[in-house]
CSV table of C-alpha atoms in Angstrom, one decimal:
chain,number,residue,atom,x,y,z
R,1,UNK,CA,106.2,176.5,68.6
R,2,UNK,CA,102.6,175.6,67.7
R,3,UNK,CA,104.0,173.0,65.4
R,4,UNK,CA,105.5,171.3,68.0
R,5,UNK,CA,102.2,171.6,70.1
R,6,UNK,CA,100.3,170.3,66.9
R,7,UNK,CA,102.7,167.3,66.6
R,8,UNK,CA,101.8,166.1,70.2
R,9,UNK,CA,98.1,166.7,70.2
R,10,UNK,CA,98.0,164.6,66.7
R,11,UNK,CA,98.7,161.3,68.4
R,12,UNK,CA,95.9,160.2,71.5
R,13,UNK,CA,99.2,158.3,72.9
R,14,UNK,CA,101.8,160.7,73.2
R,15,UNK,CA,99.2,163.6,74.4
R,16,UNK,CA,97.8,161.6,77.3
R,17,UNK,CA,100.8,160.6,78.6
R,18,UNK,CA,102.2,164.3,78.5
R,19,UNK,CA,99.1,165.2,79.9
R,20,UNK,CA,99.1,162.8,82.6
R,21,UNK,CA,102.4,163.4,83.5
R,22,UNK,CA,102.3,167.3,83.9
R,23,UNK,CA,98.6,166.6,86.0
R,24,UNK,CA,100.9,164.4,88.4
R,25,UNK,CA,103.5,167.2,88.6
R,26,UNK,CA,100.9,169.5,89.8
R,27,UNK,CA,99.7,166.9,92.3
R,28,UNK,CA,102.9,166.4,93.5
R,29,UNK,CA,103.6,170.3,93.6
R,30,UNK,CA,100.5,170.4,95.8
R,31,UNK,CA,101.5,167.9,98.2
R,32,UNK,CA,104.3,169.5,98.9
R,33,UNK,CA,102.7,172.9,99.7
R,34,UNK,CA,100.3,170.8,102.0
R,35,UNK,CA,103.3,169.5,103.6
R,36,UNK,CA,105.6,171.7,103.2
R,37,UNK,CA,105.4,173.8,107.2
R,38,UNK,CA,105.2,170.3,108.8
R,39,UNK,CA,108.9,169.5,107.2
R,40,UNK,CA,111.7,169.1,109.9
R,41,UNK,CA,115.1,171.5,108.8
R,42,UNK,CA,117.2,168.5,106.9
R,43,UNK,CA,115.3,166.0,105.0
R,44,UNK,CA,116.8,162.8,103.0
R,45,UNK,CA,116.7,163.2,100.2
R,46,UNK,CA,120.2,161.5,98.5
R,47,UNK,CA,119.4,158.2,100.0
R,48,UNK,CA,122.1,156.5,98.1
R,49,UNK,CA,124.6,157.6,100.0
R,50,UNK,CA,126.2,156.8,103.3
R,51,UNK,CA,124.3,157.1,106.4
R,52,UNK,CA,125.0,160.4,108.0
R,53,UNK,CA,124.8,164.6,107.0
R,54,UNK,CA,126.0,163.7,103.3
R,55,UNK,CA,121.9,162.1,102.9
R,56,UNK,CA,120.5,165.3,104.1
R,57,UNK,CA,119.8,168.5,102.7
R,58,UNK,CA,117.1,171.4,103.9
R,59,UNK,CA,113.6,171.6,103.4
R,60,UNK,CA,113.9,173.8,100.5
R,61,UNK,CA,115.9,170.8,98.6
R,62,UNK,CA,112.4,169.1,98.5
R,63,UNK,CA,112.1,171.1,95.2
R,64,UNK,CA,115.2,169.1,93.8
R,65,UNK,CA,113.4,166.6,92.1
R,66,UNK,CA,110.7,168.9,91.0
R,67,UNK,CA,113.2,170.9,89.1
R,68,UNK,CA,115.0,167.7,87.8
R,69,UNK,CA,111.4,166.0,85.7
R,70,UNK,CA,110.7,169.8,84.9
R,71,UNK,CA,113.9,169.3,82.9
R,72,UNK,CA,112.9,166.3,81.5
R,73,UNK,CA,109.7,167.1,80.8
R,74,UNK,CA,110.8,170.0,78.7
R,75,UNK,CA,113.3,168.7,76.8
R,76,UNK,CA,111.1,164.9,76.3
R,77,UNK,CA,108.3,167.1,75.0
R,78,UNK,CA,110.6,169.2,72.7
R,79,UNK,CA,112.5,165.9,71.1
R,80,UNK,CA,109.0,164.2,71.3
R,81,UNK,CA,107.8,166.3,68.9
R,82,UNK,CA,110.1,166.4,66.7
R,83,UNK,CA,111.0,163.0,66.4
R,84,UNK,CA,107.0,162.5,65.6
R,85,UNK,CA,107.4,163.2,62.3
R,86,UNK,CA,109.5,161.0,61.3
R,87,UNK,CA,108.9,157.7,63.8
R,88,UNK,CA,105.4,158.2,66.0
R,89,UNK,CA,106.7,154.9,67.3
R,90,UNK,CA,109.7,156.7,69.6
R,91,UNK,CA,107.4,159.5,70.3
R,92,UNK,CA,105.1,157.2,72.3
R,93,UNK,CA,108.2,155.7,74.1
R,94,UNK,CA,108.9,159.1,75.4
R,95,UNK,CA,105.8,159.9,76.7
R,96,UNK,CA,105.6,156.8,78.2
R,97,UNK,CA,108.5,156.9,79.5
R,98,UNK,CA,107.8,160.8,81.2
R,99,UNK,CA,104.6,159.3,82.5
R,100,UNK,CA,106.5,156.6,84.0
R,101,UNK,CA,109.6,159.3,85.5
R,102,UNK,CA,106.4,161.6,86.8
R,103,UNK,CA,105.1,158.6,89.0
R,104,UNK,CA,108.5,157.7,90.4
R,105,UNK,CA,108.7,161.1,90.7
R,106,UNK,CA,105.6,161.1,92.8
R,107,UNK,CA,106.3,158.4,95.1
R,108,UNK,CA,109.3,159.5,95.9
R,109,UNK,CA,108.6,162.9,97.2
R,110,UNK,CA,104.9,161.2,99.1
R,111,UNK,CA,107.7,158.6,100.5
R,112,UNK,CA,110.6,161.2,101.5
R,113,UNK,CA,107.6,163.6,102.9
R,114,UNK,CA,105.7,161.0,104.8
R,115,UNK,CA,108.8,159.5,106.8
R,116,UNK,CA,109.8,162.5,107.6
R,117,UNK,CA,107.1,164.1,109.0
């Protein structure tokens, strides 16, 4: 495990945008604490589908897209680090590519929390 840790921390790249994106999780975890009492019972959050019940889901569903980049995040700094050895190059498109999921990530849940509140 401290290999992998070693791997990302090598490159200024890679370890900013991991870094980045895990300090954005934690904003965005803290938003939603802020905000969290305010809520109303169902909020949208599958806005892709059909107008109606199928959009909403409870307040505690606000976590959904928390767990989902925690996912992400896990397995892009896993198979960042290990693809770092043998191309940096992909390694840096991961990160940036976490950093850019965290940020969507982000303005989604200030977006969903803010209209519905």
């Amino acid at each position: 495990m401290k290999k992998f840790i070693t791997n990302i921390r090598a490159d200024n790249i890679t370890s900013k945008g991991f870094i980045i994106s895990l300090t954005l999780f934690f904003i965005t975890i803290i938003f939603i604490f802020i905000y969290y009492g305010s809520l109303p019972p169902l909020i949208p959050i599958f806005n892709q589908l059909p107008w109606g019940p199928q959009r909403l889901v409870p307040t505690l569903g606000i976590f959904i897209p928390i767990i989902i980049f925690t996912l992400i995040y896990i397995f892009n700094l896993i198979f960042s680090s290990i693809v770092y050895t043998k191309n940096p190059l992909i390694a840096r498109i991961v990160a940036a590519t976490t950093l850019l999921i965290s940020i969507i990530n982000f303005i989604f849940i200030i977006r969903t929390v803010l209209v519905t509140i």
